[in-house]
Amino acid sequence: MTASRWMGAIAIALVGCGGSQGLAVDFPDDRPDDVRAVLDRVAAAPPRQEPEIVVGLTPAPMRLWAYDAAAGRALWEQTVEAETTPQVAGDYVVTQEPSGIVVRRLSDGSVATRFGDDELSMTGADGEGALAAIALSTGGAVGARSRLVVVSNGGVAWQLGVEQAVGEPAVRAGMIFLPWAQQNLSVLDASGAELARVRFTRGVVGHALADERAIFFGQQGLAQLSERTTSAPDAPWFQPVARELPGNPGLLRNAYEPPPSPTSATHRVRLVWRAVPRDGDVSLQDDTIYFVSYRLVFALGASNESVRWVQQLPADVVGARAAEGGVFVVDDAGNVYGLSREDGRIVSRAQTGMAATWAHVSNVALRGGAPEGDAMPLRDQLLAATQNTDARLVPARAYAARLLASMPEPDVTASLVALCDDRSLPAQLHAAACDALAMRESGIEHVTSALERHASYLAGTSAPPVGPLARAAARANERRAVPLLIAQLRDPQTPAEDLAAVAEALQALGDASAREPLEDFVRLYHAENDETLGRALAAAITAYAALAGPASQDTLRWVIDDPMSMQAARAAAQQALTALSAAPASEPTRSAPTSEAATTSEETTTELPARITGPLLDQLMAPIDDDLDACLTTPERSHTQARVVIAVEPDGTITTVTATPSELAPCLEPVVRSRQFPATRARARQSVTYTVRR
């Protein structure tokens, strides 16, 4: 950014001690020498010292407390009226209360200073030793106003007014790193003089973070302050792999929105990580990001979609901090646990003796003896998470079921069959388990075994989850399931909502033995007045016509002509008959050719690909890769990758295109639909997944 672009856009006032010009409107951006000087000061500074302290806030009546983790004892507690989340800033802990901003000493809880907030919200605070920076802002964009208050040696040293929104500052080596206006980071000396300014356009600049080795900034992603930090579109920038997580927690909260209250659920559903510098770029400690959802803690791959472990705790997690050996968590009962990065087992524990609705963990070392208990296999950890009975955890339990489905082990299929078979589960969890089961391609012996079961009053058995089992059998092309599916189709006790999936699976498996059972089903139920059965009839008619070919025309006309036929059946029969009339003559499914013409037709068919394979999909997507990559960058966020799921009919027609993250769908879908997919020999709609990577 040139200085002239912001000339007149920022009004600044410096008040109090220090006597510096502060943020000058003509201060230039992106000067490597300025940034180098700042980095030299950081490198020369003593290591950042943070006491091993846990700070928490009790439920009503609200009390702020501190616990010395190294000594294992309570330090102090004070009555407060915190309106937003407290902030630990060097030697202080800062609260926003009805009277304004209160700065207490972290050592004993006594008030060091206080000042009015001018009806602004505290967006964040940070400190190193006796120097602390406290940011207050209206947030937003148009008409925003903010104030930076610098505390030194227990008193207000100076204040800075800015006619822009500011984010959460950091303090390191006697300097203050202040994010503002979403794309700027200014570095101020402790006296208030501006030392450097960078403009960054690859992501929102809402937070500055400091450790003993580096300065980071960002919001949905992270950058490390270095001489390569500029407004260039290829400046180093890190974002974890895109995931659809319950509650959609961000890497960091939006610093330009009002901060959460101390009782907000955002303290219980959040991401936890530790940034690590890497040659001017950023990675996360152990390439791990921890997802907290109430009392469940998931360890996930930061740069890939892997899951390492999931730990269930006896109470809700209200505070956490990643460390070199794993992660520390504080629960609402005041327990502090150290969880191993390897398998999530507890390696240390302490009891503060105080309840908490929010907690902050300072620089606590992960130390302790051997991990408690035996390490459970990941499959068992995920299965146990799905079976937690806490109603608030339903979204996280469903997420565990989806993670379970990503594991290739055959026994996982048995677990998913059991979950999908349990109709007492909450609807969201049950649907996730059944959807995961339908996508399985390994452990299909568990699918066929489950399909053997039928509902029987005398035997005391219920029908299995036939629909998802049928879809799994079709996806795995498991032809041994054909007689089992036919038996379920003929069983009056099979739930009507599962019958459409049975018919579709029989069509996909393409076995001629299913023609007669499908025709019998159509003739038996075509006149029933039931919407759910109507969907099953439509699927059965389509499957019968596909398998029987021209031989199905008499039955199709009979359904059309019968005045008792339900509308769904008549419409499906008419559509199938029209398709048969328009298609060139061909023999029914799996029949041998009887003429030279039939032989030619079969040879033409075999020239088509059997299905859309991974290499074929890559070839189809190659011409539009640049356009797809362009979709990864939005005004709000720059994504490192996206997944696109494409549903393709056998004739090559694209029926649906979905994307993860969903916000990219409006851009990605028309680009994908611009490609012409080939016809295949597949007998049913195929779903293929393509990953767009920057």
PDB file of C-alpha atoms in Angstrom, residues 320-426:
ATOM      1  CA  ALA A 320      -6.517 -25.355  26.441  1.00  0.00           C
ATOM      2  CA  ARG A 321      -2.987 -24.747  25.225  1.00  0.00           C
ATOM      3  CA  ALA A 322      -0.872 -26.791  22.824  1.00  0.00           C
ATOM      4  CA  ALA A 323       2.656 -27.670  23.915  1.00  0.00           C
ATOM      5  CA  GLU A 324       5.621 -29.559  22.511  1.00  0.00           C
ATOM      6  CA  GLY A 325       4.564 -32.846  24.071  1.00  0.00           C
ATOM      7  CA  GLY A 326       0.824 -32.584  23.475  1.00  0.00           C
ATOM      8  CA  VAL A 327      -1.921 -30.355  24.804  1.00  0.00           C
ATOM      9  CA  PHE A 328      -3.020 -29.026  28.198  1.00  0.00           C
ATOM     10  CA  VAL A 329      -6.733 -28.748  28.912  1.00  0.00           C
ATOM     11  CA  VAL A 330      -8.675 -27.284  31.821  1.00  0.00           C
ATOM     12  CA  ASP A 331     -12.212 -28.527  32.454  1.00  0.00           C
ATOM     13  CA  ASP A 332     -15.132 -26.759  34.112  1.00  0.00           C
ATOM     14  CA  ALA A 333     -14.499 -28.659  37.344  1.00  0.00           C
ATOM     15  CA  GLY A 334     -11.035 -27.093  37.621  1.00  0.00           C
ATOM     16  CA  ASN A 335      -9.067 -30.186  36.586  1.00  0.00           C
ATOM     17  CA  VAL A 336      -5.912 -29.657  34.528  1.00  0.00           C
ATOM     18  CA  TYR A 337      -4.864 -32.521  32.249  1.00  0.00           C
ATOM     19  CA  GLY A 338      -1.789 -32.970  30.076  1.00  0.00           C
ATOM     20  CA  LEU A 339      -2.652 -35.156  27.066  1.00  0.00           C
ATOM     21  CA  SER A 340       0.054 -36.974  25.129  1.00  0.00           C
ATOM     22  CA  ARG A 341       0.515 -35.958  21.517  1.00  0.00           C
ATOM     23  CA  GLU A 342       1.005 -39.648  20.619  1.00  0.00           C
ATOM     24  CA  ASP A 343      -2.314 -41.175  21.650  1.00  0.00           C
ATOM     25  CA  GLY A 344      -4.191 -38.670  23.840  1.00  0.00           C
ATOM     26  CA  ARG A 345      -3.600 -40.521  27.103  1.00  0.00           C
ATOM     27  CA  ILE A 346      -3.318 -38.460  30.281  1.00  0.00           C
ATOM     28  CA  VAL A 347       0.319 -37.896  31.247  1.00  0.00           C
ATOM     29  CA  SER A 348      -0.258 -35.374  34.046  1.00  0.00           C
ATOM     30  CA  ARG A 349      -3.153 -34.063  36.088  1.00  0.00           C
ATOM     31  CA  ALA A 350      -3.806 -31.436  38.752  1.00  0.00           C
ATOM     32  CA  GLN A 351      -6.818 -30.051  40.590  1.00  0.00           C
ATOM     33  CA  THR A 352      -7.076 -26.296  41.036  1.00  0.00           C
ATOM     34  CA  GLY A 353      -9.997 -26.586  43.431  1.00  0.00           C
ATOM     35  CA  MET A 354     -11.971 -23.947  41.466  1.00  0.00           C
ATOM     36  CA  ALA A 355     -14.827 -24.347  38.996  1.00  0.00           C
ATOM     37  CA  ALA A 356     -14.483 -22.500  35.691  1.00  0.00           C
ATOM     38  CA  THR A 357     -16.553 -21.224  32.789  1.00  0.00           C
ATOM     39  CA  TRP A 358     -13.362 -20.028  31.063  1.00  0.00           C
ATOM     40  CA  ALA A 359      -9.681 -20.707  31.662  1.00  0.00           C
ATOM     41  CA  HIS A 360      -6.299 -19.617  30.333  1.00  0.00           C
ATOM     42  CA  VAL A 361      -3.235 -21.857  30.467  1.00  0.00           C
ATOM     43  CA  SER A 362       0.094 -20.018  30.473  1.00  0.00           C
ATOM     44  CA  ASN A 363       3.441 -21.562  29.632  1.00  0.00           C
ATOM     45  CA  VAL A 364       2.938 -24.873  31.435  1.00  0.00           C
ATOM     46  CA  ALA A 365       5.477 -27.614  30.718  1.00  0.00           C
ATOM     47  CA  LEU A 366       4.100 -31.023  29.779  1.00  0.00           C
ATOM     48  CA  ARG A 367       5.798 -33.198  32.343  1.00  0.00           C
ATOM     49  CA  GLY A 368       4.754 -36.328  34.167  1.00  0.00           C
ATOM     50  CA  GLY A 369       5.262 -40.056  34.354  1.00  0.00           C
ATOM     51  CA  ALA A 370       4.004 -42.839  32.156  1.00  0.00           C
ATOM     52  CA  PRO A 371       0.663 -42.288  30.374  1.00  0.00           C
ATOM     53  CA  GLU A 372      -2.347 -43.528  32.300  1.00  0.00           C
ATOM     54  CA  GLY A 373      -4.000 -46.754  31.154  1.00  0.00           C
ATOM     55  CA  ASP A 374      -3.606 -48.631  27.891  1.00  0.00           C
ATOM     56  CA  ALA A 375      -3.703 -46.924  24.516  1.00  0.00           C
ATOM     57  CA  MET A 376      -6.948 -47.806  22.734  1.00  0.00           C
ATOM     58  CA  PRO A 377      -6.881 -48.441  18.971  1.00  0.00           C
ATOM     59  CA  LEU A 378      -8.111 -45.413  17.046  1.00  0.00           C
ATOM     60  CA  ARG A 379     -11.121 -47.360  15.804  1.00  0.00           C
ATOM     61  CA  ASP A 380     -12.202 -48.038  19.389  1.00  0.00           C
ATOM     62  CA  GLN A 381     -11.603 -44.420  20.421  1.00  0.00           C
ATOM     63  CA  LEU A 382     -13.840 -43.124  17.630  1.00  0.00           C
ATOM     64  CA  LEU A 383     -16.497 -45.737  18.270  1.00  0.00           C
ATOM     65  CA  ALA A 384     -16.518 -44.854  21.975  1.00  0.00           C
ATOM     66  CA  ALA A 385     -16.910 -41.164  21.059  1.00  0.00           C
ATOM     67  CA  THR A 386     -19.978 -41.936  18.944  1.00  0.00           C
ATOM     68  CA  GLN A 387     -21.515 -43.765  21.893  1.00  0.00           C
ATOM     69  CA  ASN A 388     -21.204 -40.880  24.377  1.00  0.00           C
ATOM     70  CA  THR A 389     -24.715 -40.105  25.641  1.00  0.00           C
ATOM     71  CA  ASP A 390     -24.244 -36.344  26.160  1.00  0.00           C
ATOM     72  CA  ALA A 391     -26.925 -34.716  23.967  1.00  0.00           C
ATOM     73  CA  ARG A 392     -24.735 -31.641  23.363  1.00  0.00           C
ATOM     74  CA  LEU A 393     -22.144 -33.863  21.702  1.00  0.00           C
ATOM     75  CA  VAL A 394     -24.381 -35.143  18.903  1.00  0.00           C
ATOM     76  CA  PRO A 395     -22.600 -33.086  16.193  1.00  0.00           C
ATOM     77  CA  ALA A 396     -19.182 -34.189  17.488  1.00  0.00           C
ATOM     78  CA  ARG A 397     -20.391 -37.797  17.745  1.00  0.00           C
ATOM     79  CA  ALA A 398     -21.552 -37.602  14.119  1.00  0.00           C
ATOM     80  CA  TYR A 399     -18.151 -36.183  13.197  1.00  0.00           C
ATOM     81  CA  ALA A 400     -16.501 -39.157  14.946  1.00  0.00           C
ATOM     82  CA  ALA A 401     -18.671 -41.482  12.850  1.00  0.00           C
ATOM     83  CA  ARG A 402     -17.494 -39.767   9.661  1.00  0.00           C
ATOM     84  CA  LEU A 403     -13.882 -40.085  10.809  1.00  0.00           C
ATOM     85  CA  LEU A 404     -14.510 -43.734  11.561  1.00  0.00           C
ATOM     86  CA  ALA A 405     -15.712 -44.218   7.987  1.00  0.00           C
ATOM     87  CA  SER A 406     -12.392 -42.929   6.618  1.00  0.00           C
ATOM     88  CA  MET A 407     -10.541 -45.895   8.133  1.00  0.00           C
ATOM     89  CA  PRO A 408     -10.034 -48.780   5.665  1.00  0.00           C
ATOM     90  CA  GLU A 409      -9.949 -51.605   8.214  1.00  0.00           C
ATOM     91  CA  PRO A 410     -12.696 -54.175   7.475  1.00  0.00           C
ATOM     92  CA  ASP A 411     -13.800 -54.291  11.125  1.00  0.00           C
ATOM     93  CA  VAL A 412     -14.768 -50.612  10.891  1.00  0.00           C
ATOM     94  CA  THR A 413     -17.611 -51.688   8.610  1.00  0.00           C
ATOM     95  CA  ALA A 414     -18.949 -53.919  11.394  1.00  0.00           C
ATOM     96  CA  SER A 415     -18.912 -50.928  13.762  1.00  0.00           C
ATOM     97  CA  LEU A 416     -20.787 -48.766  11.263  1.00  0.00           C
ATOM     98  CA  VAL A 417     -23.359 -51.505  10.681  1.00  0.00           C
ATOM     99  CA  ALA A 418     -23.975 -51.603  14.429  1.00  0.00           C
ATOM    100  CA  LEU A 419     -24.330 -47.812  14.644  1.00  0.00           C
ATOM    101  CA  CYS A 420     -26.635 -47.589  11.641  1.00  0.00           C
ATOM    102  CA  ASP A 421     -28.670 -50.474  13.050  1.00  0.00           C
ATOM    103  CA  ASP A 422     -29.269 -48.563  16.299  1.00  0.00           C
ATOM    104  CA  ARG A 423     -32.401 -46.528  15.601  1.00  0.00           C
ATOM    105  CA  SER A 424     -32.366 -45.105  19.132  1.00  0.00           C
ATOM    106  CA  LEU A 425     -29.439 -42.862  18.212  1.00  0.00           C
ATOM    107  CA  PRO A 426     -30.088 -39.139  17.658  1.00  0.00           C
TER     108      PRO A 426
END
